[in-house]
Amino acid sequence: MNTLSFRDLAEADREPTAEEHAWLRGLVKDTDPTEFTARIGRSLSAEDAGPVLTCDATGRWRAGRYIGELYRDGRVLEIRPRLGIETIAHWAGAALNVRIVPRAGEHTGSPAFIVELLAATWRSALVDASRHGPPGLRTSRLHISEHAKGRIDVAHTLRLRAAQRPQIASISRPKRIDNPIARVIVLADRILDRQLKRHDWRGDRVEEVLPRLRAEVGSRPEPPTRRELANIRYTPITLPYRRVAELSYQIARHRGLRSRATGGSTEGLLIDVAELWELFLLHCAKRAFGDGNVTHGTHLREGRPLLRSLQHHTATLGRLYPDLVIGPINHPTTIIDAKYKPLTDPRGVDRSDLYQLNAYLTAHTSEPLPRGALAYVRFPDQDDLAYAEHRGPWRTMHGHPVSFERFPITENECVAALQKLVVHPR
């Protein structure tokens, strides 16, 4: 099989042929990264998808921030982690609070590691969702008998009496585990178990939950459609199962687990490394300052708006969602935005990132002013200081101190770097 390999944020390992150039153009044109990306957790980076590949004016291709494989027309696009499987495994393990064993990836390449990472993500989501029990959904059931079982169906009962039938129509809403969520979970479990080829990957909680689901839906249930999953009405108790169902649906469709690239449609699975970097920084910040002093941007849905309507006071446009807020939300000490991209000249700081950070800081103008920082990755092969670092620290027009920092990729060193950057939350 023809495989073209990249490292993320880097060029291909070899010069593509003319046929491969055409194939890459078609792949990029027809591929929406969001359809092939497995969400590791809640993050703001994942909501702003980037390109899988880009091609400059000279015709040189460069991979984006994703790792994984895409299959199409008998060819494979492989994107390996430039920081190594061990580093990505550690970031993901910190984000999910689980231990991810990358040994399979070390021996057989990144596809096996992607399966390990996918299994760890799926297992973590299922354990979290099943804390309050299996995925039971209430469904309406009509009863016609001499006794009511649930809410009386007045209209149906009147029709029965008009037909001289002395019965009552009632509707109950029992919880049923035989539903699309349970079916897709069982299917995903079968595929992961077949791919991992070891018996200790599920963990105690998943081993406890799966037998009950299999007893309700069988070991080989009919796969649900995307529409069935989209039409599910989740309650606050069952809402965590939405993420499990979406991830299980990807796995059930063999997305990312194919061994051959067949047909003209694109298949595969991608992992967003920018998402992992953001979640890893979040983990390190909580270690550095404590959970109560760190707020993730995904919890700021009621944040300050960019614009307010002059005519309709309740109407707003745009929201400010920084990745990390250190200190009180209304008067933070530091605002940090994670950036999984190189900080090197001549590229330097992207203008959009600079405007974004300035907008976050401008929302807080009371003294003492918060510090702002863009948190880049300290890539081992990029040691030269960029202009933004060499001439820093900086200051906004309102007086906010701003810095552009490259943080270590290992946990203890990253925690120490964050503590050095941030004075101490009030």
PDB file of N, CA, C and O in Angstrom, residues 273-308:
ATOM      1  N   VAL A 273      -3.493  17.358  18.359  1.00  0.00           N
ATOM      2  CA  VAL A 273      -2.431  17.556  19.341  1.00  0.00           C
ATOM      3  C   VAL A 273      -2.582  18.912  20.038  1.00  0.00           C
ATOM      4  O   VAL A 273      -2.191  19.060  21.193  1.00  0.00           O
ATOM      5  N   ALA A 274      -3.160  19.904  19.346  1.00  0.00           N
ATOM      6  CA  ALA A 274      -3.409  21.193  19.992  1.00  0.00           C
ATOM      7  C   ALA A 274      -4.365  21.032  21.173  1.00  0.00           C
ATOM      8  O   ALA A 274      -4.227  21.699  22.202  1.00  0.00           O
ATOM      9  N   GLU A 275      -5.345  20.147  21.012  1.00  0.00           N
ATOM     10  CA  GLU A 275      -6.265  19.861  22.111  1.00  0.00           C
ATOM     11  C   GLU A 275      -5.520  19.221  23.277  1.00  0.00           C
ATOM     12  O   GLU A 275      -5.726  19.586  24.445  1.00  0.00           O
ATOM     13  N   LEU A 276      -4.644  18.280  22.973  1.00  0.00           N
ATOM     14  CA  LEU A 276      -3.871  17.619  24.028  1.00  0.00           C
ATOM     15  C   LEU A 276      -2.974  18.619  24.750  1.00  0.00           C
ATOM     16  O   LEU A 276      -2.824  18.562  25.975  1.00  0.00           O
ATOM     17  N   TRP A 277      -2.357  19.527  24.006  1.00  0.00           N
ATOM     18  CA  TRP A 277      -1.474  20.528  24.616  1.00  0.00           C
ATOM     19  C   TRP A 277      -2.262  21.436  25.559  1.00  0.00           C
ATOM     20  O   TRP A 277      -1.824  21.727  26.666  1.00  0.00           O
ATOM     21  N   GLU A 278      -3.441  21.855  25.131  1.00  0.00           N
ATOM     22  CA  GLU A 278      -4.285  22.699  25.990  1.00  0.00           C
ATOM     23  C   GLU A 278      -4.670  21.957  27.265  1.00  0.00           C
ATOM     24  O   GLU A 278      -4.576  22.508  28.374  1.00  0.00           O
ATOM     25  N   LEU A 279      -5.096  20.700  27.138  1.00  0.00           N
ATOM     26  CA  LEU A 279      -5.521  19.936  28.309  1.00  0.00           C
ATOM     27  C   LEU A 279      -4.335  19.592  29.208  1.00  0.00           C
ATOM     28  O   LEU A 279      -4.486  19.513  30.432  1.00  0.00           O
ATOM     29  N   PHE A 280      -3.163  19.380  28.607  1.00  0.00           N
ATOM     30  CA  PHE A 280      -1.961  19.128  29.403  1.00  0.00           C
ATOM     31  C   PHE A 280      -1.576  20.370  30.203  1.00  0.00           C
ATOM     32  O   PHE A 280      -1.239  20.277  31.389  1.00  0.00           O
ATOM     33  N   LEU A 281      -1.643  21.553  29.573  1.00  0.00           N
ATOM     34  CA  LEU A 281      -1.364  22.792  30.300  1.00  0.00           C
ATOM     35  C   LEU A 281      -2.367  22.998  31.434  1.00  0.00           C
ATOM     36  O   LEU A 281      -2.002  23.465  32.519  1.00  0.00           O
ATOM     37  N   LEU A 282      -3.628  22.671  31.175  1.00  0.00           N
ATOM     38  CA  LEU A 282      -4.645  22.772  32.218  1.00  0.00           C
ATOM     39  C   LEU A 282      -4.286  21.892  33.407  1.00  0.00           C
ATOM     40  O   LEU A 282      -4.373  22.321  34.567  1.00  0.00           O
ATOM     41  N   HIS A 283      -3.877  20.659  33.127  1.00  0.00           N
ATOM     42  CA  HIS A 283      -3.481  19.740  34.193  1.00  0.00           C
ATOM     43  C   HIS A 283      -2.301  20.305  34.983  1.00  0.00           C
ATOM     44  O   HIS A 283      -2.303  20.285  36.226  1.00  0.00           O
ATOM     45  N   CYS A 284      -1.293  20.825  34.282  1.00  0.00           N
ATOM     46  CA  CYS A 284      -0.114  21.365  34.955  1.00  0.00           C
ATOM     47  C   CYS A 284      -0.464  22.608  35.773  1.00  0.00           C
ATOM     48  O   CYS A 284       0.073  22.812  36.875  1.00  0.00           O
ATOM     49  N   ALA A 285      -1.357  23.452  35.256  1.00  0.00           N
ATOM     50  CA  ALA A 285      -1.761  24.652  35.990  1.00  0.00           C
ATOM     51  C   ALA A 285      -2.485  24.290  37.280  1.00  0.00           C
ATOM     52  O   ALA A 285      -2.292  24.931  38.323  1.00  0.00           O
ATOM     53  N   LYS A 286      -3.328  23.263  37.223  1.00  0.00           N
ATOM     54  CA  LYS A 286      -4.029  22.834  38.436  1.00  0.00           C
ATOM     55  C   LYS A 286      -3.047  22.262  39.449  1.00  0.00           C
ATOM     56  O   LYS A 286      -3.242  22.430  40.661  1.00  0.00           O
ATOM     57  N   ARG A 287      -2.026  21.597  38.972  1.00  0.00           N
ATOM     58  CA  ARG A 287      -0.991  21.114  39.881  1.00  0.00           C
ATOM     59  C   ARG A 287      -0.225  22.282  40.495  1.00  0.00           C
ATOM     60  O   ARG A 287       0.163  22.256  41.670  1.00  0.00           O
ATOM     61  N   ALA A 288       0.009  23.314  39.698  1.00  0.00           N
ATOM     62  CA  ALA A 288       0.816  24.437  40.159  1.00  0.00           C
ATOM     63  C   ALA A 288       0.063  25.329  41.139  1.00  0.00           C
ATOM     64  O   ALA A 288       0.660  25.836  42.097  1.00  0.00           O
ATOM     65  N   PHE A 289      -1.240  25.537  40.929  1.00  0.00           N
ATOM     66  CA  PHE A 289      -1.976  26.539  41.698  1.00  0.00           C
ATOM     67  C   PHE A 289      -3.199  25.998  42.427  1.00  0.00           C
ATOM     68  O   PHE A 289      -3.843  26.747  43.155  1.00  0.00           O
ATOM     69  N   GLY A 290      -3.541  24.726  42.191  1.00  0.00           N
ATOM     70  CA  GLY A 290      -4.721  24.161  42.819  1.00  0.00           C
ATOM     71  C   GLY A 290      -5.947  24.300  41.939  1.00  0.00           C
ATOM     72  O   GLY A 290      -6.088  25.287  41.203  1.00  0.00           O
ATOM     73  N   ASP A 291      -6.843  23.316  42.024  1.00  0.00           N
ATOM     74  CA  ASP A 291      -8.035  23.305  41.170  1.00  0.00           C
ATOM     75  C   ASP A 291      -8.873  24.568  41.329  1.00  0.00           C
ATOM     76  O   ASP A 291      -9.420  25.097  40.352  1.00  0.00           O
ATOM     77  N   GLY A 292      -8.995  25.068  42.550  1.00  0.00           N
ATOM     78  CA  GLY A 292      -9.861  26.205  42.791  1.00  0.00           C
ATOM     79  C   GLY A 292      -9.353  27.514  42.218  1.00  0.00           C
ATOM     80  O   GLY A 292     -10.120  28.469  42.079  1.00  0.00           O
ATOM     81  N   ASN A 293      -8.079  27.576  41.870  1.00  0.00           N
ATOM     82  CA  ASN A 293      -7.500  28.809  41.340  1.00  0.00           C
ATOM     83  C   ASN A 293      -7.340  28.797  39.829  1.00  0.00           C
ATOM     84  O   ASN A 293      -6.764  29.741  39.271  1.00  0.00           O
ATOM     85  N   VAL A 294      -7.812  27.739  39.171  1.00  0.00           N
ATOM     86  CA  VAL A 294      -7.663  27.616  37.718  1.00  0.00           C
ATOM     87  C   VAL A 294      -9.028  27.344  37.110  1.00  0.00           C
ATOM     88  O   VAL A 294      -9.738  26.423  37.534  1.00  0.00           O
ATOM     89  N   THR A 295      -9.390  28.128  36.106  1.00  0.00           N
ATOM     90  CA  THR A 295     -10.656  27.945  35.398  1.00  0.00           C
ATOM     91  C   THR A 295     -10.364  27.681  33.934  1.00  0.00           C
ATOM     92  O   THR A 295      -9.641  28.450  33.290  1.00  0.00           O
ATOM     93  N   HIS A 296     -10.931  26.591  33.427  1.00  0.00           N
ATOM     94  CA  HIS A 296     -10.786  26.253  32.015  1.00  0.00           C
ATOM     95  C   HIS A 296     -11.787  27.070  31.202  1.00  0.00           C
ATOM     96  O   HIS A 296     -12.908  27.310  31.642  1.00  0.00           O
ATOM     97  N   GLY A 297     -11.380  27.476  30.013  1.00  0.00           N
ATOM     98  CA  GLY A 297     -12.249  28.301  29.184  1.00  0.00           C
ATOM     99  C   GLY A 297     -13.563  27.660  28.818  1.00  0.00           C
ATOM    100  O   GLY A 297     -14.540  28.361  28.531  1.00  0.00           O
ATOM    101  N   THR A 298     -13.636  26.331  28.819  1.00  0.00           N
ATOM    102  CA  THR A 298     -14.893  25.658  28.488  1.00  0.00           C
ATOM    103  C   THR A 298     -15.958  25.884  29.548  1.00  0.00           C
ATOM    104  O   THR A 298     -17.134  25.607  29.301  1.00  0.00           O
ATOM    105  N   HIS A 299     -15.575  26.387  30.719  1.00  0.00           N
ATOM    106  CA  HIS A 299     -16.539  26.681  31.779  1.00  0.00           C
ATOM    107  C   HIS A 299     -16.935  28.156  31.801  1.00  0.00           C
ATOM    108  O   HIS A 299     -17.596  28.598  32.735  1.00  0.00           O
ATOM    109  N   LEU A 300     -16.541  28.907  30.769  1.00  0.00           N
ATOM    110  CA  LEU A 300     -16.822  30.338  30.739  1.00  0.00           C
ATOM    111  C   LEU A 300     -17.861  30.679  29.687  1.00  0.00           C
ATOM    112  O   LEU A 300     -17.742  31.669  28.991  1.00  0.00           O
ATOM    113  N   ARG A 301     -18.873  29.836  29.544  1.00  0.00           N
ATOM    114  CA  ARG A 301     -19.907  30.097  28.546  1.00  0.00           C
ATOM    115  C   ARG A 301     -20.706  31.358  28.850  1.00  0.00           C
ATOM    116  O   ARG A 301     -21.398  31.882  27.998  1.00  0.00           O
ATOM    117  N   GLU A 302     -20.620  31.842  30.064  1.00  0.00           N
ATOM    118  CA  GLU A 302     -21.288  33.095  30.410  1.00  0.00           C
ATOM    119  C   GLU A 302     -20.271  34.222  30.492  1.00  0.00           C
ATOM    120  O   GLU A 302     -20.409  35.155  31.267  1.00  0.00           O
ATOM    121  N   GLY A 303     -19.235  34.125  29.703  1.00  0.00           N
ATOM    122  CA  GLY A 303     -18.173  35.127  29.725  1.00  0.00           C
ATOM    123  C   GLY A 303     -18.603  36.458  29.144  1.00  0.00           C
ATOM    124  O   GLY A 303     -19.735  36.654  28.727  1.00  0.00           O
ATOM    125  N   ARG A 304     -17.686  37.399  29.122  1.00  0.00           N
ATOM    126  CA  ARG A 304     -17.988  38.745  28.645  1.00  0.00           C
ATOM    127  C   ARG A 304     -18.177  38.735  27.134  1.00  0.00           C
ATOM    128  O   ARG A 304     -17.393  38.116  26.420  1.00  0.00           O
ATOM    129  N   PRO A 305     -19.172  39.459  26.623  1.00  0.00           N
ATOM    130  CA  PRO A 305     -19.376  39.502  25.173  1.00  0.00           C
ATOM    131  C   PRO A 305     -18.420  40.483  24.513  1.00  0.00           C
ATOM    132  O   PRO A 305     -17.955  41.445  25.133  1.00  0.00           O
ATOM    133  N   LEU A 306     -18.117  40.242  23.240  1.00  0.00           N
ATOM    134  CA  LEU A 306     -17.314  41.179  22.474  1.00  0.00           C
ATOM    135  C   LEU A 306     -18.101  42.443  22.150  1.00  0.00           C
ATOM    136  O   LEU A 306     -17.576  43.547  22.216  1.00  0.00           O
ATOM    137  N   LEU A 307     -19.379  42.289  21.793  1.00  0.00           N
ATOM    138  CA  LEU A 307     -20.226  43.421  21.419  1.00  0.00           C
ATOM    139  C   LEU A 307     -21.581  43.324  22.101  1.00  0.00           C
ATOM    140  O   LEU A 307     -22.083  42.224  22.320  1.00  0.00           O
ATOM    141  N   ARG A 308     -22.147  44.491  22.404  1.00  0.00           N
ATOM    142  CA  ARG A 308     -23.514  44.571  22.924  1.00  0.00           C
ATOM    143  C   ARG A 308     -24.328  45.485  22.013  1.00  0.00           C
ATOM    144  O   ARG A 308     -23.839  46.513  21.537  1.00  0.00           O
TER     145      ARG A 308
END
